[in-house]
Amino acid sequence: MSKTYVITGAASGIGRALTKHFSVNNTVFSGVRRSEAFEEIGKFSDNVIPFFIDLCSDDSIKKAAEFINSKTNKIDTLINAAGCVVAGAIEKISADELRRQFNTNVFGHIEFTQGLLDLLEGGRIINISSMASYGIFPFISPYCASKRAMDILFNSMLMETKRDIKIISVKPGVIATPLWNKSIDQNRASIKDCCGYEAEMEYMIKNADKNGRVGAPVQSVVEVVAKADSARNPKLTYTVGKDALAARCVSKLPQTLINSIIKSKVRKLSQNKSEKSGGVN
Ligand SMILES: NC(=O)c1ccc[n+]([C@@H]2O[C@H](COP(=O)([O-])OP(=O)(O)OC[C@H]3O[C@@H](n4cnc5c(N)ncnc54)[C@H](OP(=O)(O)O)[C@@H]3O)[C@@H](O)[C@H]2O)c1
């Protein structure tokens, strides 16, 4: 039987692949924030209904929720896939950048979901969280914190709710999507103003560039989301990839041990940089 999906972040990467997958046999409301993406995603299939949503704008979120409420009286699955990465050293990062991270990855999703709850009775919410939610990656800690916050808030919703709604967190490892190159572009200011952390930022840029090319295919996330969507009794959390599973295991170690492993890795980065440039530590 045909179902109704709402997917944010449908313009690219994982959200786009999910739109393609689910729109073959179902109605999919696909959320984008750019007109070109609106046009493009609408051409996928007659089953795709594009809508505008900017998760950093209360007004846009409200209008998006009103639009969906006016078009359907039931959503089977809401997939909160939109997201961005704010990176940098916490000593340097601006409060505005932290707000951008949390507005997009946390507050926007909560507000949008609240606007759709009446339609979700008997349905499910699948959040595209991340292995970053395990909180073990320095220099993208705003991203880690936002994904953890998203998981905590939605899990609380699940514990509190009197509604019949299932809430699932999907935590992918590194996936080859435009997210990585965007993260380099969108974090230029933090990368530039990183005095004392040049080696770490250089590593982050190289790593992001590599991840965007050699990460796992989006299809690996689509398969896990499809499984979580169809399971009669879905798990609360699904990891995608061995790296996400490893992050989950590492996060269970004592925090002091995690810190010393990560700190020694960070120290090596600075040493390598210093040796390459002929400097002395
Ligand atoms: N790629 C990975 O390795 C990876 C791993 C774990 C988790 N994830 C998560 O997977 C989700 C999808 O990411 P992706 O890898 O597919 O990256 P992506 O291709 O960059 O997709 C992210 C989508 O979110 C949209 N978006 C960003 N800010 C927004 C805002 N303020 N309002 C509305 N939409 C916004 C983007 O729109 P524009 O096209 O307009 O920028 C884009 O369509 C994200 O939540 C990400 O954190 C990704």
CSV table of N, CA and C in Angstrom, one decimal, residues 70-205:
chain,number,residue,atom,x,y,z
A,70,SER,N,-2.0,21.1,5.1
A,70,SER,CA,-3.1,21.4,4.2
A,70,SER,C,-3.3,20.4,3.1
A,71,LYS,N,-2.2,19.6,2.9
A,71,LYS,CA,-2.2,18.7,1.7
A,71,LYS,C,-2.5,17.2,2.1
A,72,THR,N,-2.3,16.8,3.4
A,72,THR,CA,-2.5,15.4,3.7
A,72,THR,C,-3.1,15.4,5.2
A,73,ASN,N,-3.7,14.3,5.5
A,73,ASN,CA,-4.2,14.1,6.9
A,73,ASN,C,-3.4,13.0,7.6
A,74,LYS,N,-2.3,12.5,6.9
A,74,LYS,CA,-1.6,11.4,7.5
A,74,LYS,C,-0.1,11.4,6.9
A,75,ILE,N,0.8,11.3,7.8
A,75,ILE,CA,2.2,11.0,7.4
A,75,ILE,C,2.6,9.7,8.0
A,76,ASP,N,3.1,8.8,7.1
A,76,ASP,CA,3.6,7.5,7.7
A,76,ASP,C,5.0,7.6,8.3
A,77,THR,N,5.8,8.3,7.5
A,77,THR,CA,7.2,8.5,8.0
A,77,THR,C,7.7,9.9,7.7
A,78,LEU,N,8.2,10.5,8.8
A,78,LEU,CA,8.9,11.8,8.7
A,78,LEU,C,10.4,11.5,8.8
A,79,ILE,N,11.2,11.9,7.8
A,79,ILE,CA,12.6,11.7,7.8
A,79,ILE,C,13.4,13.0,7.9
A,80,ASN,N,13.9,13.3,9.1
A,80,ASN,CA,14.6,14.6,9.3
A,80,ASN,C,16.1,14.4,8.9
A,81,ALA,N,16.3,14.7,7.6
A,81,ALA,CA,17.7,14.4,7.0
A,81,ALA,C,18.5,15.7,6.8
A,82,ALA,N,17.9,16.9,6.8
A,82,ALA,CA,18.7,18.1,6.6
A,82,ALA,C,19.8,18.2,7.7
A,83,GLY,N,20.9,18.8,7.3
A,83,GLY,CA,21.9,19.0,8.3
A,83,GLY,C,23.1,19.7,7.7
A,84,CYS,N,23.9,20.3,8.6
A,84,CYS,CA,25.2,21.0,8.2
A,84,CYS,C,26.2,20.7,9.3
A,85,VAL,N,27.5,21.0,8.9
A,85,VAL,CA,28.6,20.8,9.9
A,85,VAL,C,29.2,22.1,10.2
A,86,VAL,N,29.3,22.4,11.5
A,86,VAL,CA,30.1,23.6,11.9
A,86,VAL,C,31.3,23.0,12.6
A,87,ALA,N,32.5,23.5,12.1
A,87,ALA,CA,33.8,22.9,12.5
A,87,ALA,C,34.7,24.1,13.1
A,88,GLY,N,35.7,23.7,13.9
A,88,GLY,CA,36.6,24.6,14.4
A,88,GLY,C,37.0,24.3,15.8
A,89,ALA,N,38.0,25.0,16.3
A,89,ALA,CA,38.5,24.8,17.7
A,89,ALA,C,37.5,25.6,18.6
A,90,ILE,N,37.1,24.9,19.6
A,90,ILE,CA,36.1,25.6,20.5
A,90,ILE,C,36.6,26.9,21.2
A,91,GLU,N,37.9,27.0,21.3
A,91,GLU,CA,38.5,28.2,21.9
A,91,GLU,C,38.2,29.4,21.0
A,92,LYS,N,38.0,29.1,19.7
A,92,LYS,CA,38.0,30.2,18.7
A,92,LYS,C,36.6,30.4,18.1
A,93,ILE,N,35.7,29.4,18.1
A,93,ILE,CA,34.5,29.4,17.4
A,93,ILE,C,33.5,30.5,17.9
A,94,SER,N,32.8,31.1,17.0
A,94,SER,CA,31.9,32.2,17.4
A,94,SER,C,30.6,31.6,17.9
A,95,ALA,N,29.9,32.4,18.7
A,95,ALA,CA,28.6,31.9,19.3
A,95,ALA,C,27.6,31.9,18.1
A,96,ASP,N,27.8,32.7,17.1
A,96,ASP,CA,26.8,32.7,16.0
A,96,ASP,C,26.9,31.4,15.2
A,97,GLU,N,28.2,30.9,15.1
A,97,GLU,CA,28.4,29.7,14.4
A,97,GLU,C,27.7,28.5,15.2
A,98,LEU,N,27.9,28.6,16.5
A,98,LEU,CA,27.3,27.5,17.3
A,98,LEU,C,25.7,27.6,17.2
A,99,ARG,N,25.2,28.8,17.1
A,99,ARG,CA,23.8,28.9,16.9
A,99,ARG,C,23.3,28.4,15.6
A,100,ARG,N,24.1,28.7,14.5
A,100,ARG,CA,23.8,28.1,13.2
A,100,ARG,C,23.7,26.6,13.3
A,101,GLN,N,24.7,26.0,13.9
A,101,GLN,CA,24.7,24.6,14.0
A,101,GLN,C,23.5,24.0,14.7
A,102,PHE,N,23.1,24.6,15.9
A,102,PHE,CA,22.0,24.1,16.6
A,102,PHE,C,20.7,24.4,16.0
A,103,ASN,N,20.6,25.6,15.4
A,103,ASN,CA,19.3,26.0,14.7
A,103,ASN,C,19.0,25.0,13.6
A,104,THR,N,20.1,24.6,12.8
A,104,THR,CA,19.8,23.7,11.7
A,104,THR,C,19.6,22.3,12.1
A,105,ASN,N,20.5,21.8,13.0
A,105,ASN,CA,20.5,20.3,13.2
A,105,ASN,C,19.6,19.9,14.4
A,106,VAL,N,19.2,20.9,15.2
A,106,VAL,CA,18.4,20.5,16.4
A,106,VAL,C,17.0,21.3,16.5
A,107,PHE,N,17.1,22.6,16.7
A,107,PHE,CA,15.9,23.4,17.0
A,107,PHE,C,14.9,23.3,15.8
A,108,GLY,N,15.5,23.5,14.6
A,108,GLY,CA,14.6,23.4,13.4
A,108,GLY,C,13.9,22.1,13.2
A,109,HIS,N,14.6,21.0,13.5
A,109,HIS,CA,13.9,19.7,13.4
A,109,HIS,C,12.8,19.5,14.4
A,110,ILE,N,13.1,20.0,15.6
A,110,ILE,CA,12.1,19.9,16.7
A,110,ILE,C,10.9,20.7,16.3
A,111,GLU,N,11.1,21.9,15.9
A,111,GLU,CA,10.0,22.8,15.6
A,111,GLU,C,9.1,22.2,14.4
A,112,PHE,N,9.8,21.8,13.4
A,112,PHE,CA,9.1,21.2,12.3
A,112,PHE,C,8.3,20.0,12.7
A,113,THR,N,9.0,19.1,13.4
A,113,THR,CA,8.3,17.9,13.9
A,113,THR,C,7.1,18.2,14.7
A,114,GLN,N,7.2,19.2,15.6
A,114,GLN,CA,6.0,19.6,16.4
A,114,GLN,C,4.9,20.0,15.6
A,115,GLY,N,5.2,20.7,14.4
A,115,GLY,CA,4.1,21.1,13.5
A,115,GLY,C,3.4,20.0,12.8
A,116,LEU,N,4.0,18.8,12.8
A,116,LEU,CA,3.5,17.7,12.0
A,116,LEU,C,2.9,16.5,12.9
A,117,LEU,N,3.0,16.7,14.2
A,117,LEU,CA,2.7,15.6,15.1
A,117,LEU,C,1.3,15.0,15.0
A,118,ASP,N,0.3,15.8,14.7
A,118,ASP,CA,-1.0,15.3,14.6
A,118,ASP,C,-1.2,14.4,13.4
A,119,LEU,N,-0.3,14.6,12.4
A,119,LEU,CA,-0.4,13.8,11.2
A,119,LEU,C,0.4,12.5,11.4
A,120,LEU,N,1.2,12.5,12.4
A,120,LEU,CA,2.2,11.3,12.6
A,120,LEU,C,1.6,10.2,13.5
A,121,GLU,N,0.4,10.4,13.9
A,121,GLU,CA,-0.2,9.4,14.8
A,121,GLU,C,-0.2,8.0,14.1
A,122,GLY,N,0.4,7.0,14.7
A,122,GLY,CA,0.5,5.7,14.1
A,122,GLY,C,1.7,5.6,13.2
A,123,GLY,N,2.5,6.7,13.0
A,123,GLY,CA,3.6,6.7,12.1
A,123,GLY,C,4.9,6.6,12.8
A,124,ARG,N,6.0,7.0,12.1
A,124,ARG,CA,7.3,7.0,12.7
A,124,ARG,C,8.2,8.2,12.2
A,125,ILE,N,9.1,8.5,13.1
A,125,ILE,CA,10.1,9.6,12.8
A,125,ILE,C,11.4,8.9,12.7
A,126,ILE,N,12.1,9.1,11.6
A,126,ILE,CA,13.5,8.6,11.4
A,126,ILE,C,14.4,9.8,11.3
A,127,ASN,N,15.3,10.0,12.3
A,127,ASN,CA,16.2,11.1,12.3
A,127,ASN,C,17.6,10.6,11.7
A,128,ILE,N,18.1,11.4,10.8
A,128,ILE,CA,19.4,11.0,10.3
A,128,ILE,C,20.4,11.8,11.2
A,129,SER,N,20.8,11.0,12.2
A,129,SER,CA,21.8,11.5,13.2
A,129,SER,C,23.2,11.3,12.6
A,130,SER,N,24.1,10.8,13.4
A,130,SER,CA,25.5,10.5,12.9
A,130,SER,C,26.3,9.8,13.9
A,131,MET,N,27.3,9.1,13.5
A,131,MET,CA,28.3,8.6,14.5
A,131,MET,C,28.9,9.7,15.3
A,132,ALA,N,28.8,10.9,14.8
A,132,ALA,CA,29.3,12.1,15.6
A,132,ALA,C,28.5,12.2,16.9
A,133,SER,N,27.3,11.7,16.9
A,133,SER,CA,26.5,11.7,18.2
A,133,SER,C,27.2,11.0,19.3
A,134,TYR,N,28.2,10.1,19.0
A,134,TYR,CA,28.9,9.5,20.1
A,134,TYR,C,30.0,10.4,20.7
A,135,GLY,N,30.1,11.6,20.1
A,135,GLY,CA,30.9,12.7,20.8
A,135,GLY,C,32.4,12.5,20.9
A,136,ILE,N,33.0,11.8,19.9
A,136,ILE,CA,34.4,11.6,20.1
A,136,ILE,C,35.3,12.3,19.1
A,137,PHE,N,34.8,13.2,18.4
A,137,PHE,CA,35.5,13.9,17.3
A,137,PHE,C,35.8,15.3,17.6
A,138,PRO,N,37.0,15.7,18.0
A,138,PRO,CA,37.3,17.1,18.3
A,138,PRO,C,37.3,17.9,17.0
A,139,PHE,N,37.2,19.2,17.0
A,139,PHE,CA,37.2,20.1,15.9
A,139,PHE,C,36.0,20.1,15.0
A,140,ILE,N,35.1,19.0,15.3
A,140,ILE,CA,33.7,19.1,14.7
A,140,ILE,C,32.8,18.9,15.9
A,141,SER,N,33.2,19.4,17.1
A,141,SER,CA,32.4,19.1,18.3
A,141,SER,C,31.0,19.9,18.2
A,142,PRO,N,30.9,21.0,17.6
A,142,PRO,CA,29.6,21.6,17.5
A,142,PRO,C,28.6,20.6,16.8
A,143,TYR,N,29.1,20.0,15.7
A,143,TYR,CA,28.3,19.0,15.0
A,143,TYR,C,28.0,17.8,15.9
A,144,CYS,N,29.0,17.3,16.6
A,144,CYS,CA,28.8,16.2,17.5
A,144,CYS,C,27.7,16.5,18.5
A,145,ALA,N,27.9,17.7,19.1
A,145,ALA,CA,27.0,18.1,20.2
A,145,ALA,C,25.5,18.3,19.6
A,146,SER,N,25.4,18.8,18.4
A,146,SER,CA,24.1,19.0,17.8
A,146,SER,C,23.4,17.6,17.6
A,147,LYS,N,24.2,16.6,17.1
A,147,LYS,CA,23.6,15.3,16.8
A,147,LYS,C,23.2,14.6,18.1
A,148,ARG,N,24.1,14.8,19.2
A,148,ARG,CA,23.7,14.2,20.5
A,148,ARG,C,22.5,14.8,21.0
A,149,ALA,N,22.4,16.2,20.9
A,149,ALA,CA,21.3,16.9,21.4
A,149,ALA,C,20.0,16.5,20.7
A,150,MET,N,20.1,16.3,19.4
A,150,MET,CA,19.0,15.8,18.6
A,150,MET,C,18.5,14.5,19.1
A,151,ASP,N,19.5,13.6,19.3
A,151,ASP,CA,19.1,12.2,19.8
A,151,ASP,C,18.5,12.3,21.2
A,152,ILE,N,19.0,13.1,22.1
A,152,ILE,CA,18.5,13.2,23.4
A,152,ILE,C,17.0,13.7,23.4
A,153,LEU,N,16.9,14.8,22.7
A,153,LEU,CA,15.5,15.5,22.7
A,153,LEU,C,14.5,14.6,22.1
A,154,PHE,N,14.8,13.9,20.9
A,154,PHE,CA,13.8,13.0,20.3
A,154,PHE,C,13.6,11.8,21.1
A,155,ASN,N,14.6,11.3,21.8
A,155,ASN,CA,14.4,10.1,22.7
A,155,ASN,C,13.5,10.5,23.9
A,156,SER,N,13.7,11.8,24.4
A,156,SER,CA,12.8,12.2,25.4
A,156,SER,C,11.3,12.3,24.9
A,157,MET,N,11.2,12.8,23.7
A,157,MET,CA,9.9,12.9,23.1
A,157,MET,C,9.2,11.5,23.1
A,158,LEU,N,10.0,10.5,22.8
A,158,LEU,CA,9.5,9.1,22.7
A,158,LEU,C,9.1,8.6,24.1
A,159,MET,N,9.9,9.0,25.1
A,159,MET,CA,9.6,8.5,26.5
A,159,MET,C,8.4,9.2,27.0
A,160,GLU,N,8.2,10.5,26.6
A,160,GLU,CA,7.1,11.3,27.1
A,160,GLU,C,5.8,11.1,26.4
A,161,THR,N,5.8,10.9,25.1
A,161,THR,CA,4.6,11.0,24.3
A,161,THR,C,3.5,10.0,24.7
A,162,LYS,N,2.3,10.5,24.5
A,162,LYS,CA,1.1,9.7,24.7
A,162,LYS,C,0.6,9.2,23.4
A,163,ARG,N,1.3,9.7,22.3
A,163,ARG,CA,0.9,9.3,20.9
A,163,ARG,C,1.5,8.0,20.6
A,164,ASP,N,0.9,7.4,19.5
A,164,ASP,CA,1.5,6.2,19.0
A,164,ASP,C,2.5,6.6,17.8
A,165,ILE,N,3.7,6.9,18.2
A,165,ILE,CA,4.7,7.3,17.2
A,165,ILE,C,6.0,6.6,17.6
A,166,LYS,N,6.6,6.0,16.6
A,166,LYS,CA,7.9,5.4,16.8
A,166,LYS,C,9.0,6.4,16.4
A,167,ILE,N,10.1,6.4,17.2
A,167,ILE,CA,11.2,7.4,16.8
A,167,ILE,C,12.5,6.7,16.8
A,168,ILE,N,13.2,6.8,15.6
A,168,ILE,CA,14.4,6.0,15.4
A,168,ILE,C,15.5,6.9,15.0
A,169,SER,N,16.7,6.6,15.5
A,169,SER,CA,17.9,7.4,15.2
A,169,SER,C,18.8,6.5,14.3
A,170,VAL,N,19.1,7.0,13.1
A,170,VAL,CA,20.0,6.3,12.2
A,170,VAL,C,21.4,7.1,12.2
A,171,LYS,N,22.4,6.3,12.5
A,171,LYS,CA,23.7,7.0,12.7
A,171,LYS,C,24.7,6.5,11.7
A,172,PRO,N,24.8,7.2,10.6
A,172,PRO,CA,25.8,6.8,9.6
A,172,PRO,C,27.2,7.2,10.0
A,173,GLY,N,28.2,6.4,9.4
A,173,GLY,CA,29.6,6.8,9.5
A,173,GLY,C,29.8,7.7,8.3
A,174,VAL,N,31.1,7.7,7.8
A,174,VAL,CA,31.4,8.6,6.7
A,174,VAL,C,30.7,8.2,5.4
A,175,ILE,N,29.9,9.1,4.8
A,175,ILE,CA,29.2,8.8,3.5
A,175,ILE,C,29.6,9.8,2.5
A,176,ALA,N,29.8,9.3,1.3
A,176,ALA,CA,30.3,10.2,0.2
A,176,ALA,C,29.2,11.1,-0.3
A,177,THR,N,29.1,12.3,0.3
A,177,THR,CA,28.0,13.3,-0.1
A,177,THR,C,28.6,14.7,-0.2
A,178,PRO,N,27.9,15.6,-0.8
A,178,PRO,CA,28.4,17.0,-0.8
A,178,PRO,C,28.6,17.7,0.5
A,179,LEU,N,28.1,17.0,1.6
A,179,LEU,CA,28.2,17.6,2.9
A,179,LEU,C,29.7,18.0,3.3
A,180,TRP,N,30.6,17.2,2.8
A,180,TRP,CA,32.0,17.4,3.2
A,180,TRP,C,32.6,18.6,2.6
A,181,ASN,N,32.4,18.8,1.3
A,181,ASN,CA,32.9,20.0,0.6
A,181,ASN,C,32.2,21.2,1.1
A,182,LYS,N,30.9,21.1,1.3
A,182,LYS,CA,30.2,22.2,1.9
A,182,LYS,C,30.8,22.6,3.2
A,183,SER,N,31.2,21.6,4.0
A,183,SER,CA,31.7,21.9,5.4
A,183,SER,C,33.0,22.7,5.3
A,184,ILE,N,33.8,22.5,4.2
A,184,ILE,CA,35.0,23.3,4.0
A,184,ILE,C,34.6,24.7,3.7
A,185,ASP,N,33.7,24.8,2.7
A,185,ASP,CA,33.2,26.2,2.3
A,185,ASP,C,32.6,27.0,3.4
A,186,GLN,N,31.7,26.3,4.2
A,186,GLN,CA,30.9,27.0,5.2
A,186,GLN,C,31.7,27.3,6.5
A,187,ASN,N,32.9,26.7,6.6
A,187,ASN,CA,33.7,27.0,7.8
A,187,ASN,C,35.0,27.8,7.5
A,188,ARG,N,35.0,28.5,6.4
A,188,ARG,CA,36.1,29.3,6.0
A,188,ARG,C,36.6,30.2,7.1
A,189,ALA,N,35.6,30.9,7.7
A,189,ALA,CA,36.0,31.9,8.8
A,189,ALA,C,36.7,31.2,9.9
A,190,SER,N,36.2,30.0,10.4
A,190,SER,CA,36.9,29.3,11.5
A,190,SER,C,38.2,28.8,11.1
A,191,ILE,N,38.3,28.4,9.8
A,191,ILE,CA,39.6,27.8,9.3
A,191,ILE,C,40.6,29.0,9.3
A,192,LYS,N,40.1,30.2,8.8
A,192,LYS,CA,41.0,31.3,8.7
A,192,LYS,C,41.5,31.8,10.1
A,193,ASP,N,40.5,31.9,11.0
A,193,ASP,CA,40.8,32.4,12.3
A,193,ASP,C,41.1,31.3,13.3
A,194,CYS,N,42.2,30.5,13.0
A,194,CYS,CA,42.4,29.3,13.8
A,194,CYS,C,43.8,29.4,14.4
A,195,CYS,N,44.3,30.6,14.6
A,195,CYS,CA,45.7,30.8,15.1
A,195,CYS,C,46.1,29.8,16.2
A,196,GLY,N,47.1,29.0,15.9
A,196,GLY,CA,47.5,28.0,16.9
A,196,GLY,C,47.0,26.6,16.6
A,197,TYR,N,46.1,26.6,15.6
A,197,TYR,CA,45.5,25.3,15.3
A,197,TYR,C,45.6,25.0,13.8
A,198,GLU,N,46.6,25.6,13.1
A,198,GLU,CA,46.7,25.5,11.7
A,198,GLU,C,46.8,24.0,11.2
A,199,ALA,N,47.7,23.2,11.9
A,199,ALA,CA,47.9,21.9,11.5
A,199,ALA,C,46.6,21.1,11.6
A,200,GLU,N,45.8,21.3,12.7
A,200,GLU,CA,44.6,20.6,12.8
A,200,GLU,C,43.6,20.9,11.8
A,201,MET,N,43.5,22.2,11.4
A,201,MET,CA,42.6,22.7,10.4
A,201,MET,C,43.0,22.1,9.0
A,202,GLU,N,44.3,22.1,8.8
A,202,GLU,CA,44.8,21.5,7.5
A,202,GLU,C,44.4,20.1,7.4
A,203,TYR,N,44.5,19.4,8.5
A,203,TYR,CA,44.1,17.9,8.5
A,203,TYR,C,42.6,17.8,8.3
A,204,MET,N,41.9,18.7,8.9
A,204,MET,CA,40.4,18.6,8.8
A,204,MET,C,40.0,18.8,7.3
A,205,ILE,N,40.6,19.8,6.7
A,205,ILE,CA,40.3,20.1,5.3
A,205,ILE,C,40.6,18.9,4.4
